[in-house]
Coordinates of C-alpha atoms in Angstrom, one line a residue:
M23 CA 15.5 17.1 -11.3
L24 CA 13.4 15.4 -8.6
K25 CA 15.5 13.4 -6.2
L26 CA 14.3 10.0 -5.3
N27 CA 15.4 7.9 -2.3
I28 CA 13.4 5.1 -0.6
Q29 CA 15.3 2.5 1.4
N30 CA 12.6 1.4 3.9
E31 CA 9.0 2.1 5.0
T32 CA 9.7 4.4 8.0
S33 CA 12.6 6.9 7.5
R34 CA 11.7 10.6 7.6
L35 CA 9.4 11.4 4.7
R36 CA 10.2 14.4 2.5
A37 CA 8.1 14.0 -0.6
V38 CA 5.1 12.0 -1.5
V39 CA 2.3 11.6 -4.1
L40 CA -1.1 11.6 -2.3
G41 CA -4.1 10.5 -4.3
I42 CA -7.2 12.6 -4.7
A43 CA -10.9 11.8 -4.2
N44 CA -12.4 14.6 -6.2
S45 CA -14.7 13.7 -9.1
N46 CA -14.5 10.1 -8.0
G47 CA -17.2 8.9 -10.4
P48 CA -20.5 7.2 -9.7
T49 CA -20.8 4.3 -7.4
P50 CA -19.6 1.3 -9.4
T51 CA -21.9 -1.6 -10.2
A52 CA -21.2 -5.0 -8.5
E53 CA -19.7 -6.2 -11.8
E54 CA -17.3 -3.3 -11.9
A55 CA -15.9 -3.9 -8.4
Y56 CA -12.1 -4.6 -8.3
D57 CA -12.1 -6.2 -4.9
P58 CA -14.5 -8.0 -2.5
K59 CA -14.6 -5.2 0.1
S60 CA -15.9 -2.7 -2.5
L61 CA -18.3 -5.3 -3.6
E62 CA -19.6 -5.8 -0.1
H63 CA -20.3 -2.1 0.3
I64 CA -21.8 -1.7 -3.2
I65 CA -24.3 -4.5 -2.4
A66 CA -25.1 -3.2 1.1
G67 CA -25.6 0.4 -0.2
T68 CA -22.9 1.7 2.1
Y69 CA -20.3 2.6 -0.6
P70 CA -18.5 5.8 0.4
L71 CA -19.6 9.3 -0.7
E72 CA -17.2 11.5 -2.6
N73 CA -17.5 14.4 -0.1
D74 CA -16.6 12.2 2.9
M75 CA -13.6 10.8 1.1
I76 CA -12.4 14.3 0.1
E77 CA -12.6 15.3 3.8
E78 CA -10.6 12.2 4.8
M79 CA -7.9 12.9 2.2
D80 CA -7.7 16.5 3.3
A81 CA -7.1 15.4 6.9
F82 CA -4.2 13.2 5.7
N83 CA -2.8 16.1 3.6
N84 CA -3.0 18.3 6.7
V85 CA -0.8 15.9 8.6
F86 CA 1.8 16.1 5.8
K87 CA 1.7 19.9 6.0
K88 CA 2.2 19.7 9.7
Y89 CA 5.4 17.7 9.2
D90 CA 6.6 19.8 6.3
V91 CA 6.3 17.0 3.6
K92 CA 6.2 18.1 0.0
V93 CA 3.0 16.7 -1.4
Y94 CA 2.2 16.1 -5.1
R95 CA -1.4 15.3 -6.2
P96 CA -2.5 13.6 -9.4
E97 CA -4.0 15.8 -12.2
L98 CA -7.8 15.5 -12.1
I99 CA -9.5 13.0 -14.4
E100 CA -13.3 13.6 -14.4
N101 CA -15.4 10.8 -12.9
Y102 CA -12.5 8.5 -12.1
N103 CA -11.1 6.9 -9.0
Q104 CA -7.6 8.3 -8.3
I105 CA -7.4 7.7 -4.5
F106 CA -4.9 4.8 -4.5
S107 CA -1.6 6.2 -5.8
R108 CA 0.4 3.3 -4.3
D109 CA -1.0 1.0 -7.1
I110 CA 0.3 3.0 -10.0
G111 CA 4.0 3.3 -9.1
F112 CA 6.7 2.9 -6.4
V113 CA 10.3 3.9 -5.7
I114 CA 13.1 1.5 -4.8
E115 CA 16.3 3.3 -3.9
D116 CA 16.5 6.0 -6.6
K117 CA 14.4 4.2 -9.3
F118 CA 10.8 5.0 -10.1
F119 CA 8.8 1.9 -11.2
K120 CA 5.7 2.4 -13.4
A121 CA 3.4 -0.4 -12.1
N122 CA 1.7 -2.7 -14.6
I123 CA -1.7 -2.2 -13.2
L124 CA -5.1 -3.4 -14.3
P125 CA -5.6 -2.2 -17.8
D126 CA -8.7 -0.2 -16.9
R127 CA -6.5 2.0 -14.6
D128 CA -3.8 3.1 -17.1
R129 CA -5.1 6.7 -17.1
E130 CA -4.2 7.0 -13.4
L131 CA -0.5 6.8 -14.2
A132 CA -0.7 9.4 -16.9
A133 CA -2.2 11.8 -14.3
I134 CA 1.2 11.9 -12.5
N135 CA 3.3 12.3 -15.6
Y136 CA 4.1 15.8 -14.5
V137 CA 5.9 14.3 -11.5
I138 CA 7.6 11.5 -13.5
D139 CA 8.8 14.1 -16.1
Q140 CA 10.9 15.6 -13.3
I141 CA 12.8 12.4 -12.7
N142 CA 16.0 11.5 -14.6
P143 CA 14.6 9.3 -17.5
S144 CA 17.2 6.7 -16.9
D145 CA 15.8 6.2 -13.4
V146 CA 12.2 5.6 -14.7
I147 CA 11.6 1.8 -15.2
S148 CA 8.8 0.1 -17.1
A149 CA 8.3 -3.6 -17.6
S150 CA 6.7 -5.5 -20.4
E151 CA 3.1 -6.3 -20.0
E152 CA 3.4 -9.9 -18.9
I153 CA 5.4 -8.7 -15.8
H154 CA 2.9 -7.6 -13.1
F155 CA 3.6 -5.6 -10.0
E156 CA 1.8 -3.0 -7.9
G157 CA 3.2 -0.8 -5.2
G158 CA 1.1 -2.3 -2.4
D159 CA 2.9 -5.5 -2.9
V160 CA 6.4 -4.0 -2.7
M161 CA 7.9 -3.2 0.7
L162 CA 11.4 -2.1 1.4
W163 CA 13.2 -2.9 4.5
N164 CA 16.9 -1.8 4.1
D165 CA 18.7 -4.8 2.8
H166 CA 15.4 -6.6 2.1
I167 CA 12.7 -6.2 -0.5
F168 CA 9.5 -8.0 0.6
I169 CA 7.1 -8.7 -2.3
G170 CA 3.5 -10.0 -2.0
S171 CA 2.6 -12.2 -4.9
Y172 CA 0.2 -15.0 -6.0
K173 CA 2.0 -18.1 -7.1
R174 CA -0.9 -20.4 -8.1
P175 CA -1.7 -21.5 -11.7
D176 CA -5.1 -19.8 -11.6
Y177 CA -3.5 -16.4 -11.2
K178 CA -5.2 -14.9 -14.3
N179 CA -8.6 -15.8 -12.9
Y180 CA -8.1 -13.5 -9.9
I181 CA -8.6 -9.7 -10.3
T182 CA -7.3 -9.6 -6.7
A183 CA -3.9 -11.0 -7.7
R184 CA -1.8 -8.1 -8.7
T185 CA 1.9 -9.2 -8.6
N186 CA 3.1 -12.3 -10.4
E187 CA 6.3 -14.4 -10.2
K188 CA 7.7 -12.6 -13.3
G189 CA 7.3 -9.3 -11.4
V190 CA 9.3 -10.7 -8.5
D191 CA 12.0 -12.0 -10.8
F192 CA 12.2 -8.6 -12.6
I193 CA 12.9 -6.8 -9.3
K194 CA 15.4 -9.5 -8.2
E195 CA 17.4 -9.0 -11.4
L196 CA 17.6 -5.3 -10.9
F197 CA 18.7 -5.4 -7.3
P198 CA 21.2 -8.3 -7.0
N199 CA 22.6 -6.9 -3.7
K200 CA 19.2 -7.0 -2.0
I201 CA 17.5 -10.0 -0.4
V202 CA 14.3 -10.2 -2.4
K203 CA 11.7 -12.4 -0.6
S204 CA 8.3 -13.1 -2.0
F205 CA 5.2 -14.0 0.0
D206 CA 2.3 -16.1 -1.4
L207 CA -0.8 -14.2 -0.3
I208 CA -4.3 -15.6 0.2
K209 CA -6.8 -14.3 -2.3
S210 CA -10.6 -14.3 -2.5
K211 CA -12.9 -12.6 -5.1
T212 CA -15.9 -12.8 -2.7
E213 CA -14.8 -12.5 0.9
A214 CA -12.8 -9.5 1.9
R215 CA -11.9 -11.0 5.3
D216 CA -10.0 -13.7 3.4
N217 CA -8.4 -11.5 0.7
A218 CA -4.9 -10.0 1.1
L219 CA -5.2 -7.7 -1.9
H220 CA -1.6 -6.6 -1.5
L221 CA 1.2 -7.4 1.0
D222 CA 0.4 -4.1 2.9
C223 CA -3.0 -5.6 3.7
C224 CA -1.4 -8.2 6.0
F225 CA 2.0 -6.8 6.9
Q226 CA 3.9 -3.5 7.4
P227 CA 7.0 -2.5 9.3
V228 CA 6.8 0.5 11.7
G229 CA 9.6 2.3 13.5
L230 CA 13.1 0.8 13.4
N231 CA 12.3 -2.8 14.4
K232 CA 8.6 -3.4 14.7
A233 CA 5.8 -4.5 12.4
I234 CA 2.0 -5.1 12.1
I235 CA 1.2 -8.6 10.8
Y236 CA -1.9 -10.7 10.0
K237 CA -0.9 -14.4 10.0
G238 CA -4.0 -15.5 8.0
G239 CA -2.9 -13.5 5.0
F240 CA -0.1 -15.9 4.2
Y241 CA -0.6 -19.2 2.4
D242 CA 2.7 -20.6 3.6
E243 CA 3.3 -20.5 7.4
K244 CA 7.1 -20.7 6.7
E245 CA 6.9 -17.4 4.8
Y246 CA 5.0 -15.8 7.7
Q247 CA 7.6 -17.3 10.1
Y248 CA 10.3 -15.7 8.1
L249 CA 9.0 -12.2 9.0
V250 CA 8.5 -13.2 12.7
D251 CA 12.1 -14.3 12.8
I252 CA 13.3 -11.0 11.3
F253 CA 11.3 -8.7 13.6
G254 CA 11.0 -10.9 16.7
E255 CA 7.7 -12.0 18.3
D256 CA 7.8 -9.3 20.9
N257 CA 8.0 -6.6 18.2
L258 CA 4.9 -7.6 16.3
F259 CA 1.3 -6.4 16.6
H260 CA -0.8 -9.4 15.5
A261 CA -4.0 -8.2 13.8
T262 CA -7.1 -10.3 14.0
R263 CA -9.1 -11.3 10.9
E264 CA -11.6 -8.5 11.5
E265 CA -8.8 -6.0 12.2
M266 CA -7.2 -7.0 8.9
F267 CA -10.6 -6.5 7.2
H268 CA -10.6 -2.9 8.6
M269 CA -7.0 -2.5 7.3
F270 CA -5.0 -2.2 10.5
P271 CA -1.8 -3.2 8.7
N272 CA -2.3 -0.4 6.2
I273 CA -1.2 2.7 8.3
F274 CA 1.5 5.0 7.2
S275 CA 4.9 6.1 8.7
I276 CA 6.1 9.7 8.4
S277 CA 9.2 8.9 10.4
P278 CA 10.6 6.2 12.7
D279 CA 8.5 7.6 15.5
V280 CA 5.5 9.2 13.8
V281 CA 2.6 7.1 12.4
V282 CA -0.6 8.2 10.7
S283 CA -3.5 5.8 11.7
E284 CA -7.2 5.6 11.4
R285 CA -8.8 7.1 14.5
S286 CA -11.0 4.0 15.2
F287 CA -8.0 1.6 15.4
T288 CA -8.0 1.8 19.2
R289 CA -6.1 -1.4 20.0
L290 CA -3.4 -0.7 17.5
N291 CA -3.1 3.0 18.3
N292 CA -2.7 2.2 22.0
W293 CA 0.0 -0.4 21.2
L294 CA 1.9 2.1 19.1
R295 CA 1.8 4.7 21.9
N296 CA 2.9 2.1 24.4
H297 CA 5.9 1.7 22.1
N298 CA 6.7 5.4 22.1
F299 CA 5.2 6.3 18.7
T300 CA 3.4 9.6 18.1
V301 CA 0.1 8.6 16.5
E302 CA -1.6 11.1 14.2
E303 CA -5.2 9.8 14.2
I304 CA -7.4 10.8 11.3
P305 CA -10.8 9.6 9.9
Y306 CA -10.3 7.2 7.0
A307 CA -13.0 4.6 7.5
E308 CA -15.0 5.7 4.4
I309 CA -12.0 5.3 2.1
S310 CA -11.3 1.9 3.6
K311 CA -14.6 0.6 2.2
Q312 CA -12.8 0.6 -1.2
G313 CA -10.3 -2.0 0.0
G314 CA -7.4 0.4 0.7
L315 CA -6.3 2.7 3.5
L316 CA -3.4 5.1 4.3
R317 CA -0.4 3.3 2.7
C318 CA -2.5 2.6 -0.4
S319 CA -3.2 6.3 -0.8
T320 CA 0.5 7.3 -0.9
L321 CA 3.4 7.0 -3.2
P322 CA 6.6 8.0 -1.3
L323 CA 9.3 9.6 -3.4
L324 CA 11.9 10.8 -0.9
R325 CA 12.8 9.7 2.6
D326 CA 16.0 10.8 4.4

């Protein structure tokens, strides 16, 4: 049996599902874009090439090897985007949640069935189809579960809205001993700089008591302030609108003092080093053109 344990975002990582970029399929049309950042690059003719994305994911995988992390990869589906494994599932404590993702992406989940089959069936949780959640919106912080959502009545009109109130309530009921706090995120179908696709596009804890945050990703300033109060102003890296567009909040922690980051994130990487983090810098700028970065590409299964 595969052991699961995720209590937070930063404890020492032991096992993870890392997406794959092989056979990623043709460049989508503008109509096929799932998010405004992909759309921007499709229109500009700068959509990433498969070979570049494979190299970037190999660099990420090499960091996992360096730190002796067990890595699972999805089974290959020809001509299909399988980079963002965070969307298809997530672990809370010792439970694996199958995400209710966009219907077009159901096959992605089937590609990791060989992993799910190693988990105790009673620990694998599915929800009915009107209950929506994706892993990018679910963030564990010890006694807290932070969940990004979209609370407005036009939810169904937004392909960029991925977690609804029913999803938040479903998780609340399963974890009565946790403080489950939802955050209403700003969404846009057309401007990536004003679209927090998931919570991890505008917020992520690092280390034991620090976090990266983008204030403009939150509709309600009180919800933003809730996080400031938990972490403390001095422990926060405040990303700018442009830094959020480049996905500064979407780095990935291997342990409380080791972080994987994009090599061009100079201001953030210097801030992390100044706070005594080891920063493993890798190229990931091509993958970021699809609206996701390092956290989006991972599905952690086991942390110490």
